[in-house]
PDB file of C-alpha atoms in Angstrom:
ATOM      1  CA  UNK A   1       4.116  13.131 -19.059  1.00  0.00           C
ATOM      2  CA  UNK A   2       6.840  13.724 -19.231  1.00  0.00           C
ATOM      3  CA  UNK A   3       7.856   9.641 -18.800  1.00  0.00           C
ATOM      4  CA  UNK A   4       5.995   6.765 -19.901  1.00  0.00           C
ATOM      5  CA  UNK A   5       3.528   5.355 -17.015  1.00  0.00           C
ATOM      6  CA  UNK A   6       5.378   1.623 -15.368  1.00  0.00           C
ATOM      7  CA  UNK A   7       1.737   0.862 -15.880  1.00  0.00           C
ATOM      8  CA  UNK A   8      -1.874   2.592 -16.596  1.00  0.00           C
ATOM      9  CA  UNK A   9      -5.032   1.193 -16.674  1.00  0.00           C
ATOM     10  CA  UNK A  10      -8.913   2.048 -18.249  1.00  0.00           C
ATOM     11  CA  UNK A  11     -11.213   1.328 -16.900  1.00  0.00           C
ATOM     12  CA  UNK A  12      -9.994  -2.239 -16.132  1.00  0.00           C
ATOM     13  CA  UNK A  13     -13.297  -4.354 -15.093  1.00  0.00           C
ATOM     14  CA  UNK A  14     -13.550  -7.828 -13.743  1.00  0.00           C
ATOM     15  CA  UNK A  15     -17.086  -9.575 -13.402  1.00  0.00           C
ATOM     16  CA  UNK A  16     -17.595 -12.580 -12.012  1.00  0.00           C
ATOM     17  CA  UNK A  17     -21.100 -13.750 -12.651  1.00  0.00           C
ATOM     18  CA  UNK A  18     -22.949 -10.815 -11.248  1.00  0.00           C
ATOM     19  CA  UNK A  19     -20.591 -10.258  -8.694  1.00  0.00           C
ATOM     20  CA  UNK A  20     -17.716  -7.311  -9.622  1.00  0.00           C
ATOM     21  CA  UNK A  21     -14.796  -7.917  -8.476  1.00  0.00           C
ATOM     22  CA  UNK A  22     -12.807  -4.385 -10.682  1.00  0.00           C
ATOM     23  CA  UNK A  23     -14.879  -1.590 -11.100  1.00  0.00           C
ATOM     24  CA  UNK A  24     -14.074   0.234 -13.988  1.00  0.00           C
ATOM     25  CA  UNK A  25     -10.104   0.580 -12.034  1.00  0.00           C
ATOM     26  CA  UNK A  26      -8.345   3.500 -13.576  1.00  0.00           C
ATOM     27  CA  UNK A  27      -4.420   4.037 -12.332  1.00  0.00           C
ATOM     28  CA  UNK A  28      -1.455   4.780 -13.367  1.00  0.00           C
ATOM     29  CA  UNK A  29       2.068   3.531 -11.505  1.00  0.00           C
ATOM     30  CA  UNK A  30       5.076   6.293 -12.654  1.00  0.00           C
ATOM     31  CA  UNK A  31       8.539   5.081 -13.607  1.00  0.00           C
ATOM     32  CA  UNK A  32      11.189   4.072 -10.631  1.00  0.00           C
ATOM     33  CA  UNK A  33       8.274   4.766  -7.602  1.00  0.00           C
ATOM     34  CA  UNK A  34       6.719   2.290  -5.256  1.00  0.00           C
ATOM     35  CA  UNK A  35       3.021   2.315  -5.030  1.00  0.00           C
ATOM     36  CA  UNK A  36       1.421   0.896  -2.175  1.00  0.00           C
ATOM     37  CA  UNK A  37      -2.065  -1.303  -3.279  1.00  0.00           C
ATOM     38  CA  UNK A  38      -4.201  -1.343  -0.335  1.00  0.00           C
ATOM     39  CA  UNK A  39      -7.753  -2.853   0.851  1.00  0.00           C
ATOM     40  CA  UNK A  40      -9.704  -4.483   2.748  1.00  0.00           C
ATOM     41  CA  UNK A  41      -9.763  -9.111   2.150  1.00  0.00           C
ATOM     42  CA  UNK A  42     -11.534  -8.455  -1.619  1.00  0.00           C
ATOM     43  CA  UNK A  43     -10.808  -5.658  -2.663  1.00  0.00           C
ATOM     44  CA  UNK A  44     -10.465  -6.988  -5.585  1.00  0.00           C
ATOM     45  CA  UNK A  45      -6.369  -6.339  -5.482  1.00  0.00           C
ATOM     46  CA  UNK A  46      -4.848  -9.442  -6.022  1.00  0.00           C
ATOM     47  CA  UNK A  47      -8.105 -10.000  -9.299  1.00  0.00           C
ATOM     48  CA  UNK A  48      -5.769  -6.928 -10.321  1.00  0.00           C
ATOM     49  CA  UNK A  49      -2.614  -7.782 -10.193  1.00  0.00           C
ATOM     50  CA  UNK A  50      -3.599 -11.019 -12.203  1.00  0.00           C
ATOM     51  CA  UNK A  51      -5.312  -9.129 -14.932  1.00  0.00           C
ATOM     52  CA  UNK A  52      -2.029  -6.678 -15.031  1.00  0.00           C
ATOM     53  CA  UNK A  53       0.064  -9.555 -15.605  1.00  0.00           C
ATOM     54  CA  UNK A  54      -2.272 -11.689 -18.021  1.00  0.00           C
ATOM     55  CA  UNK A  55      -3.246 -14.477 -15.800  1.00  0.00           C
ATOM     56  CA  UNK A  56      -7.346 -12.939 -15.476  1.00  0.00           C
ATOM     57  CA  UNK A  57      -8.580 -11.645 -18.897  1.00  0.00           C
ATOM     58  CA  UNK A  58     -10.641  -8.298 -17.656  1.00  0.00           C
ATOM     59  CA  UNK A  59     -14.548  -8.422 -18.951  1.00  0.00           C
ATOM     60  CA  UNK A  60     -13.531  -5.120 -19.141  1.00  0.00           C
ATOM     61  CA  UNK A  61     -11.437  -1.776 -20.166  1.00  0.00           C
ATOM     62  CA  UNK A  62      -7.387  -1.141 -21.346  1.00  0.00           C
ATOM     63  CA  UNK A  63      -4.426  -2.543 -19.355  1.00  0.00           C
ATOM     64  CA  UNK A  64      -0.465  -0.755 -20.583  1.00  0.00           C
ATOM     65  CA  UNK A  65       2.348  -2.213 -18.581  1.00  0.00           C
ATOM     66  CA  UNK A  66       5.759  -0.665 -19.474  1.00  0.00           C
ATOM     67  CA  UNK A  67       3.972   1.297 -22.645  1.00  0.00           C
ATOM     68  CA  UNK A  68       2.986  -2.097 -24.397  1.00  0.00           C
ATOM     69  CA  UNK A  69      -0.626  -2.817 -24.792  1.00  0.00           C
ATOM     70  CA  UNK A  70      -1.435  -6.507 -22.721  1.00  0.00           C
ATOM     71  CA  UNK A  71      -3.837  -7.160 -25.491  1.00  0.00           C
ATOM     72  CA  UNK A  72      -1.121  -8.118 -28.249  1.00  0.00           C
ATOM     73  CA  UNK A  73       2.550  -8.304 -26.667  1.00  0.00           C
ATOM     74  CA  UNK A  74       1.795  -9.848 -24.026  1.00  0.00           C
ATOM     75  CA  UNK A  75       5.151 -11.943 -24.245  1.00  0.00           C
ATOM     76  CA  UNK A  76       7.717  -8.863 -24.149  1.00  0.00           C
ATOM     77  CA  UNK A  77       5.364  -7.345 -21.342  1.00  0.00           C
ATOM     78  CA  UNK A  78       6.431 -10.818 -19.188  1.00  0.00           C
ATOM     79  CA  UNK A  79      10.597 -10.570 -20.435  1.00  0.00           C
ATOM     80  CA  UNK A  80      10.572  -6.801 -17.985  1.00  0.00           C
ATOM     81  CA  UNK A  81       7.994  -7.720 -15.436  1.00  0.00           C
ATOM     82  CA  UNK A  82       8.854  -9.987 -12.266  1.00  0.00           C
ATOM     83  CA  UNK A  83       5.989 -11.029 -10.040  1.00  0.00           C
ATOM     84  CA  UNK A  84       5.451 -12.764  -6.901  1.00  0.00           C
ATOM     85  CA  UNK A  85       1.853 -13.086  -6.995  1.00  0.00           C
ATOM     86  CA  UNK A  86      -0.228 -15.381  -3.052  1.00  0.00           C
ATOM     87  CA  UNK A  87       2.060 -18.071  -2.024  1.00  0.00           C
ATOM     88  CA  UNK A  88       4.851 -19.134  -4.154  1.00  0.00           C
ATOM     89  CA  UNK A  89       6.250 -22.656  -4.395  1.00  0.00           C
ATOM     90  CA  UNK A  90      10.107 -24.428  -4.668  1.00  0.00           C
ATOM     91  CA  UNK A  91      11.267 -27.104  -4.101  1.00  0.00           C
ATOM     92  CA  UNK A  92      11.843 -28.239  -0.897  1.00  0.00           C
ATOM     93  CA  UNK A  93      14.423 -30.184  -1.010  1.00  0.00           C
ATOM     94  CA  UNK A  94      16.406 -27.919  -3.298  1.00  0.00           C
ATOM     95  CA  UNK A  95      18.683 -25.963  -1.955  1.00  0.00           C
ATOM     96  CA  UNK A  96      17.792 -21.347  -2.352  1.00  0.00           C
ATOM     97  CA  UNK A  97      20.728 -21.812  -5.307  1.00  0.00           C
ATOM     98  CA  UNK A  98      19.688 -24.405  -6.936  1.00  0.00           C
ATOM     99  CA  UNK A  99      15.810 -23.616  -7.903  1.00  0.00           C
ATOM    100  CA  UNK A 100      16.568 -20.141  -8.543  1.00  0.00           C
ATOM    101  CA  UNK A 101      18.343 -22.458 -11.280  1.00  0.00           C
ATOM    102  CA  UNK A 102      15.245 -23.957 -11.651  1.00  0.00           C
ATOM    103  CA  UNK A 103      13.670 -21.229 -12.761  1.00  0.00           C
ATOM    104  CA  UNK A 104      15.647 -19.624 -14.464  1.00  0.00           C
ATOM    105  CA  UNK A 105      15.511 -22.788 -17.274  1.00  0.00           C
ATOM    106  CA  UNK A 106      11.731 -22.589 -16.864  1.00  0.00           C
ATOM    107  CA  UNK A 107      11.885 -18.565 -18.146  1.00  0.00           C
ATOM    108  CA  UNK A 108      14.864 -18.364 -19.713  1.00  0.00           C
ATOM    109  CA  UNK A 109      16.962 -16.293 -17.434  1.00  0.00           C
ATOM    110  CA  UNK A 110      20.161 -16.350 -17.605  1.00  0.00           C
ATOM    111  CA  UNK A 111      22.048 -18.366 -15.294  1.00  0.00           C
ATOM    112  CA  UNK A 112      24.837 -15.936 -14.201  1.00  0.00           C
ATOM    113  CA  UNK A 113      22.130 -14.187 -12.851  1.00  0.00           C
ATOM    114  CA  UNK A 114      21.711 -15.688  -9.465  1.00  0.00           C
ATOM    115  CA  UNK A 115      24.284 -15.244  -7.069  1.00  0.00           C
ATOM    116  CA  UNK A 116      23.925 -11.325  -8.162  1.00  0.00           C
ATOM    117  CA  UNK A 117      20.123 -11.374  -7.167  1.00  0.00           C
ATOM    118  CA  UNK A 118      21.246 -13.724  -4.442  1.00  0.00           C
ATOM    119  CA  UNK A 119      23.219 -11.375  -3.011  1.00  0.00           C
ATOM    120  CA  UNK A 120      20.845  -7.933  -3.355  1.00  0.00           C
ATOM    121  CA  UNK A 121      17.683 -10.454  -1.075  1.00  0.00           C
ATOM    122  CA  UNK A 122      20.950 -11.085   1.449  1.00  0.00           C
ATOM    123  CA  UNK A 123      20.636 -15.148   1.167  1.00  0.00           C
ATOM    124  CA  UNK A 124      24.255 -15.675  -0.446  1.00  0.00           C
ATOM    125  CA  UNK A 125      25.119 -17.728   3.079  1.00  0.00           C
ATOM    126  CA  UNK A 126      22.617 -19.749   3.398  1.00  0.00           C
ATOM    127  CA  UNK A 127      22.407 -20.332  -0.976  1.00  0.00           C
ATOM    128  CA  UNK A 128      23.540 -23.610  -0.431  1.00  0.00           C
ATOM    129  CA  UNK A 129      20.830 -24.922   2.179  1.00  0.00           C
ATOM    130  CA  UNK A 130      17.864 -26.220   1.192  1.00  0.00           C
ATOM    131  CA  UNK A 131      14.758 -23.876   0.889  1.00  0.00           C
ATOM    132  CA  UNK A 132      13.168 -26.638   3.452  1.00  0.00           C
ATOM    133  CA  UNK A 133      15.159 -25.226   5.828  1.00  0.00           C
ATOM    134  CA  UNK A 134      15.000 -21.304   5.506  1.00  0.00           C
ATOM    135  CA  UNK A 135      12.483 -19.628   7.461  1.00  0.00           C
ATOM    136  CA  UNK A 136       9.386 -17.885   6.338  1.00  0.00           C
ATOM    137  CA  UNK A 137      11.327 -14.310   5.543  1.00  0.00           C
ATOM    138  CA  UNK A 138      13.786 -16.623   3.580  1.00  0.00           C
ATOM    139  CA  UNK A 139      11.527 -17.721   1.433  1.00  0.00           C
ATOM    140  CA  UNK A 140       9.296 -14.737   0.273  1.00  0.00           C
ATOM    141  CA  UNK A 141      12.861 -13.291  -0.020  1.00  0.00           C
ATOM    142  CA  UNK A 142      14.130 -16.351  -2.169  1.00  0.00           C
ATOM    143  CA  UNK A 143      10.571 -15.841  -4.204  1.00  0.00           C
ATOM    144  CA  UNK A 144      11.912 -11.718  -4.603  1.00  0.00           C
ATOM    145  CA  UNK A 145      15.075 -13.519  -6.150  1.00  0.00           C
ATOM    146  CA  UNK A 146      13.675 -15.409  -8.530  1.00  0.00           C
ATOM    147  CA  UNK A 147      10.821 -12.871  -9.899  1.00  0.00           C
ATOM    148  CA  UNK A 148      14.526 -10.528 -10.692  1.00  0.00           C
ATOM    149  CA  UNK A 149      15.805 -12.944 -12.343  1.00  0.00           C
ATOM    150  CA  UNK A 150      14.992 -11.687 -15.444  1.00  0.00           C
ATOM    151  CA  UNK A 151      16.246  -7.937 -14.794  1.00  0.00           C
ATOM    152  CA  UNK A 152      12.859  -6.674 -15.075  1.00  0.00           C
ATOM    153  CA  UNK A 153      11.724  -2.682 -15.633  1.00  0.00           C
ATOM    154  CA  UNK A 154       8.810  -3.453 -13.648  1.00  0.00           C
ATOM    155  CA  UNK A 155       7.908  -6.140 -10.220  1.00  0.00           C
ATOM    156  CA  UNK A 156       4.046  -6.704  -8.761  1.00  0.00           C
ATOM    157  CA  UNK A 157       4.643  -8.638  -5.804  1.00  0.00           C
ATOM    158  CA  UNK A 158       1.166  -9.568  -3.949  1.00  0.00           C
ATOM    159  CA  UNK A 159       1.635  -9.185   0.195  1.00  0.00           C
ATOM    160  CA  UNK A 160       5.301  -9.830   0.002  1.00  0.00           C
ATOM    161  CA  UNK A 161       4.996  -9.184   3.564  1.00  0.00           C
ATOM    162  CA  UNK A 162       2.358 -12.593   4.114  1.00  0.00           C
ATOM    163  CA  UNK A 163       3.496 -14.327   7.971  1.00  0.00           C
ATOM    164  CA  UNK A 164       6.203 -12.277   8.015  1.00  0.00           C
ATOM    165  CA  UNK A 165       8.249 -11.673  11.478  1.00  0.00           C
ATOM    166  CA  UNK A 166       8.912  -8.260  12.990  1.00  0.00           C
ATOM    167  CA  UNK A 167      12.761  -9.629  11.479  1.00  0.00           C
ATOM    168  CA  UNK A 168      11.382 -10.129   8.192  1.00  0.00           C
ATOM    169  CA  UNK A 169       9.496  -7.009   7.519  1.00  0.00           C
ATOM    170  CA  UNK A 170      12.579  -4.952   8.623  1.00  0.00           C
ATOM    171  CA  UNK A 171      14.740  -7.608   5.933  1.00  0.00           C
ATOM    172  CA  UNK A 172      11.702  -6.536   3.212  1.00  0.00           C
ATOM    173  CA  UNK A 173      11.497  -3.062   3.841  1.00  0.00           C
ATOM    174  CA  UNK A 174      15.455  -3.436   3.753  1.00  0.00           C
ATOM    175  CA  UNK A 175      15.041  -4.790   0.463  1.00  0.00           C
ATOM    176  CA  UNK A 176      12.621  -3.023  -1.312  1.00  0.00           C
ATOM    177  CA  UNK A 177      14.393  -0.039   0.172  1.00  0.00           C
ATOM    178  CA  UNK A 178      17.408  -1.159  -2.421  1.00  0.00           C
ATOM    179  CA  UNK A 179      14.915  -2.571  -5.469  1.00  0.00           C
ATOM    180  CA  UNK A 180      13.997   1.058  -5.283  1.00  0.00           C
ATOM    181  CA  UNK A 181      17.964   2.414  -5.534  1.00  0.00           C
ATOM    182  CA  UNK A 182      18.045   0.765  -8.641  1.00  0.00           C
ATOM    183  CA  UNK A 183      15.490   2.092  -9.836  1.00  0.00           C
ATOM    184  CA  UNK A 184      12.245  -0.370  -9.664  1.00  0.00           C
ATOM    185  CA  UNK A 185       9.185   0.411 -10.199  1.00  0.00           C
ATOM    186  CA  UNK A 186       7.146  -1.406  -7.646  1.00  0.00           C
ATOM    187  CA  UNK A 187       3.236  -2.131  -6.884  1.00  0.00           C
ATOM    188  CA  UNK A 188       2.923  -4.072  -4.028  1.00  0.00           C
ATOM    189  CA  UNK A 189       0.008  -4.955  -1.862  1.00  0.00           C
ATOM    190  CA  UNK A 190       0.075  -5.624   1.438  1.00  0.00           C
ATOM    191  CA  UNK A 191      -1.459  -5.056   5.166  1.00  0.00           C
ATOM    192  CA  UNK A 192       1.303  -4.130   7.218  1.00  0.00           C
ATOM    193  CA  UNK A 193       0.142  -0.971   6.838  1.00  0.00           C
ATOM    194  CA  UNK A 194       2.784   0.309   9.263  1.00  0.00           C
ATOM    195  CA  UNK A 195       6.286  -0.661   6.030  1.00  0.00           C
ATOM    196  CA  UNK A 196       4.068   0.446   3.150  1.00  0.00           C
ATOM    197  CA  UNK A 197       3.936   3.997   4.865  1.00  0.00           C
ATOM    198  CA  UNK A 198       7.869   4.406   5.699  1.00  0.00           C
ATOM    199  CA  UNK A 199       8.503   2.760   2.408  1.00  0.00           C
ATOM    200  CA  UNK A 200       6.131   3.699  -0.236  1.00  0.00           C
ATOM    201  CA  UNK A 201       6.443   6.371  -2.457  1.00  0.00           C
ATOM    202  CA  UNK A 202       2.410   7.069  -2.937  1.00  0.00           C
ATOM    203  CA  UNK A 203      -0.977   4.917  -2.192  1.00  0.00           C
ATOM    204  CA  UNK A 204      -4.204   3.923  -3.806  1.00  0.00           C
ATOM    205  CA  UNK A 205      -6.630   2.349  -1.204  1.00  0.00           C
ATOM    206  CA  UNK A 206      -9.290   0.330  -3.540  1.00  0.00           C
ATOM    207  CA  UNK A 207     -12.273  -0.787  -1.722  1.00  0.00           C
ATOM    208  CA  UNK A 208     -15.450  -3.023  -3.422  1.00  0.00           C
ATOM    209  CA  UNK A 209     -13.500  -3.301  -6.305  1.00  0.00           C
ATOM    210  CA  UNK A 210     -12.961   0.717  -6.463  1.00  0.00           C
ATOM    211  CA  UNK A 211     -10.404   3.117  -5.789  1.00  0.00           C
ATOM    212  CA  UNK A 212     -11.311   4.626  -2.500  1.00  0.00           C
ATOM    213  CA  UNK A 213      -8.439   7.449  -2.620  1.00  0.00           C
ATOM    214  CA  UNK A 214      -5.017   7.457  -4.043  1.00  0.00           C
ATOM    215  CA  UNK A 215      -1.852  10.307  -3.279  1.00  0.00           C
ATOM    216  CA  UNK A 216       1.475  10.974  -1.334  1.00  0.00           C
ATOM    217  CA  UNK A 217       2.268   8.612   1.975  1.00  0.00           C
ATOM    218  CA  UNK A 218       2.560  12.039   3.772  1.00  0.00           C
ATOM    219  CA  UNK A 219      -0.016  14.457   1.859  1.00  0.00           C
ATOM    220  CA  UNK A 220      -2.970  12.404   2.836  1.00  0.00           C
ATOM    221  CA  UNK A 221      -1.827  11.467   6.467  1.00  0.00           C
ATOM    222  CA  UNK A 222      -0.858  15.260   6.753  1.00  0.00           C
ATOM    223  CA  UNK A 223      -4.340  15.989   5.683  1.00  0.00           C
ATOM    224  CA  UNK A 224      -6.267  13.950   8.558  1.00  0.00           C
ATOM    225  CA  UNK A 225      -3.238  14.953  11.058  1.00  0.00           C
ATOM    226  CA  UNK A 226      -4.214  16.824  14.228  1.00  0.00           C
ATOM    227  CA  UNK A 227      -4.073  18.978  16.992  1.00  0.00           C
ATOM    228  CA  UNK A 228      -5.509  18.302  20.897  1.00  0.00           C
ATOM    229  CA  UNK A 229      -5.835  21.342  22.943  1.00  0.00           C
ATOM    230  CA  UNK A 230      -6.932  20.328  26.630  1.00  0.00           C
ATOM    231  CA  UNK A 231      -8.254  24.198  28.001  1.00  0.00           C
ATOM    232  CA  UNK A 232     -10.749  25.158  30.195  1.00  0.00           C
ATOM    233  CA  UNK A 233     -13.773  26.579  28.796  1.00  0.00           C
ATOM    234  CA  UNK A 234     -13.584  25.040  26.010  1.00  0.00           C
ATOM    235  CA  UNK A 235     -16.863  25.641  24.914  1.00  0.00           C
ATOM    236  CA  UNK A 236     -15.654  29.310  24.110  1.00  0.00           C
ATOM    237  CA  UNK A 237     -12.085  27.781  22.047  1.00  0.00           C
ATOM    238  CA  UNK A 238     -14.044  25.714  19.825  1.00  0.00           C
ATOM    239  CA  UNK A 239     -16.560  28.502  19.059  1.00  0.00           C
ATOM    240  CA  UNK A 240     -13.584  31.331  18.433  1.00  0.00           C
ATOM    241  CA  UNK A 241     -11.414  28.345  15.986  1.00  0.00           C
ATOM    242  CA  UNK A 242     -13.847  27.165  13.789  1.00  0.00           C
ATOM    243  CA  UNK A 243     -14.741  30.318  12.158  1.00  0.00           C
ATOM    244  CA  UNK A 244     -10.566  29.985  10.889  1.00  0.00           C
ATOM    245  CA  UNK A 245      -9.584  29.344   7.464  1.00  0.00           C
ATOM    246  CA  UNK A 246      -6.726  27.091   7.875  1.00  0.00           C
ATOM    247  CA  UNK A 247      -8.516  24.681  10.482  1.00  0.00           C
ATOM    248  CA  UNK A 248     -11.034  22.682   8.998  1.00  0.00           C
ATOM    249  CA  UNK A 249     -13.158  21.089  11.987  1.00  0.00           C
ATOM    250  CA  UNK A 250     -12.817  22.080  16.038  1.00  0.00           C
ATOM    251  CA  UNK A 251     -13.962  19.250  17.952  1.00  0.00           C
ATOM    252  CA  UNK A 252     -15.087  18.965  21.291  1.00  0.00           C
ATOM    253  CA  UNK A 253     -14.895  15.968  23.959  1.00  0.00           C
ATOM    254  CA  UNK A 254     -15.326  18.157  27.390  1.00  0.00           C
ATOM    255  CA  UNK A 255     -12.031  20.151  27.501  1.00  0.00           C
ATOM    256  CA  UNK A 256     -10.766  18.524  24.896  1.00  0.00           C
ATOM    257  CA  UNK A 257     -10.671  19.758  21.498  1.00  0.00           C
ATOM    258  CA  UNK A 258      -9.669  17.868  18.595  1.00  0.00           C
ATOM    259  CA  UNK A 259      -8.610  20.507  15.621  1.00  0.00           C
ATOM    260  CA  UNK A 260      -8.215  19.048  12.355  1.00  0.00           C
ATOM    261  CA  UNK A 261      -5.550  21.870  11.582  1.00  0.00           C
ATOM    262  CA  UNK A 262      -1.652  21.221  10.077  1.00  0.00           C
ATOM    263  CA  UNK A 263       0.254  20.097  13.093  1.00  0.00           C
ATOM    264  CA  UNK A 264       2.972  24.101  12.394  1.00  0.00           C
ATOM    265  CA  UNK A 265       0.086  25.978  14.060  1.00  0.00           C
ATOM    266  CA  UNK A 266       0.106  24.354  17.448  1.00  0.00           C
ATOM    267  CA  UNK A 267       1.456  27.833  18.451  1.00  0.00           C
ATOM    268  CA  UNK A 268      -0.447  29.840  16.526  1.00  0.00           C
ATOM    269  CA  UNK A 269      -3.914  27.934  17.216  1.00  0.00           C
ATOM    270  CA  UNK A 270      -1.879  29.153  21.308  1.00  0.00           C
ATOM    271  CA  UNK A 271      -1.084  32.827  20.794  1.00  0.00           C
ATOM    272  CA  UNK A 272      -4.972  33.564  19.619  1.00  0.00           C
ATOM    273  CA  UNK A 273      -6.515  31.041  22.351  1.00  0.00           C
ATOM    274  CA  UNK A 274      -4.079  33.693  24.845  1.00  0.00           C
ATOM    275  CA  UNK A 275      -5.294  36.545  22.645  1.00  0.00           C
ATOM    276  CA  UNK A 276      -8.887  35.972  23.632  1.00  0.00           C
ATOM    277  CA  UNK A 277      -7.986  35.274  27.205  1.00  0.00           C
ATOM    278  CA  UNK A 278      -8.315  31.702  26.782  1.00  0.00           C
ATOM    279  CA  UNK A 279      -5.276  29.230  28.420  1.00  0.00           C
ATOM    280  CA  UNK A 280      -4.671  25.400  27.493  1.00  0.00           C
ATOM    281  CA  UNK A 281      -3.107  23.363  30.199  1.00  0.00           C
ATOM    282  CA  UNK A 282      -2.384  21.321  27.408  1.00  0.00           C
ATOM    283  CA  UNK A 283      -1.280  21.462  23.317  1.00  0.00           C
ATOM    284  CA  UNK A 284      -0.665  18.378  21.172  1.00  0.00           C
ATOM    285  CA  UNK A 285       0.332  17.121  18.268  1.00  0.00           C
ATOM    286  CA  UNK A 286      -2.276  14.288  17.235  1.00  0.00           C
ATOM    287  CA  UNK A 287      -0.364  13.212  13.457  1.00  0.00           C
ATOM    288  CA  UNK A 288      -2.667  10.350  12.155  1.00  0.00           C
ATOM    289  CA  UNK A 289      -1.145   6.606  10.814  1.00  0.00           C
ATOM    290  CA  UNK A 290      -1.974   4.922   8.023  1.00  0.00           C
ATOM    291  CA  UNK A 291      -3.963   2.074  10.062  1.00  0.00           C
ATOM    292  CA  UNK A 292      -6.178   4.882  11.431  1.00  0.00           C
ATOM    293  CA  UNK A 293      -6.479   6.398   7.956  1.00  0.00           C
ATOM    294  CA  UNK A 294      -6.788   3.256   6.453  1.00  0.00           C
ATOM    295  CA  UNK A 295      -9.779   2.022   8.534  1.00  0.00           C
ATOM    296  CA  UNK A 296     -11.450   5.376   8.659  1.00  0.00           C
ATOM    297  CA  UNK A 297     -12.083   6.044   4.171  1.00  0.00           C
ATOM    298  CA  UNK A 298     -12.493   1.422   4.084  1.00  0.00           C
ATOM    299  CA  UNK A 299     -14.691   1.497   6.440  1.00  0.00           C
ATOM    300  CA  UNK A 300     -18.628   1.190   6.021  1.00  0.00           C
ATOM    301  CA  UNK A 301     -20.903   3.617   7.010  1.00  0.00           C
ATOM    302  CA  UNK A 302     -23.215   3.700  10.210  1.00  0.00           C
ATOM    303  CA  UNK A 303     -27.185   3.261   9.533  1.00  0.00           C
TER     304      UNK A 303
END
């Protein structure tokens, strides 16, 4: 590799008695990328993040963060890592700024960083207000500010958009983009899939402690995009289109055909049909959403 991965695990495993929470997980997060770490509740995401931060001891496997083995260099790793795990807590009657002063003193971060991180998360104008008056979105952004105090190379964020209203989600999206533009590496878990689709370079989906799928968001979704075609002689059209090598699948619902094929080949399909005397009354792309993709790859197979 040209550069050291920000996070690298090999066969990372965590057992709780007979329960296997994380099952031989091998993953890499590239330096400078935002990786969406997805999965249903109980898939093992938070347990994995806790192991990456040294909060939970693995049952097996290895972890390297920023090129360092977590077994031997945990203090050095934590000095270069910021995190939000589950629900962060602050003093309700202290201001946002004073809460950051407390965190800075506890973590040994420079007090001079406080104004910079407040500006980065767009809380400078609200820094004097007490934490208890903050909206949920502001509270989450203050948590990100606290995670940024030590000027980390890596951020590990567990559900930073949890409970946010639409305005708060937009604010968090904007913040993630600012962090990426500044060169931060981010591992982020979230159930707000349409936001993950917009901000992440890659996604990794975990289920029952194992990786189900991983890759670039655009590539994964494009591979599942479909073309819907309404044609009178649908049976003939289906038989004619099935042998074409760049069409992965052709299913039929009455006079509607659903083709798993690149959306930009719709015109080619129309020409092929017309050449056989088959004329479509409707052709439209059906782009895959991350939400539908996620449900397809994580739902239990039907008995």
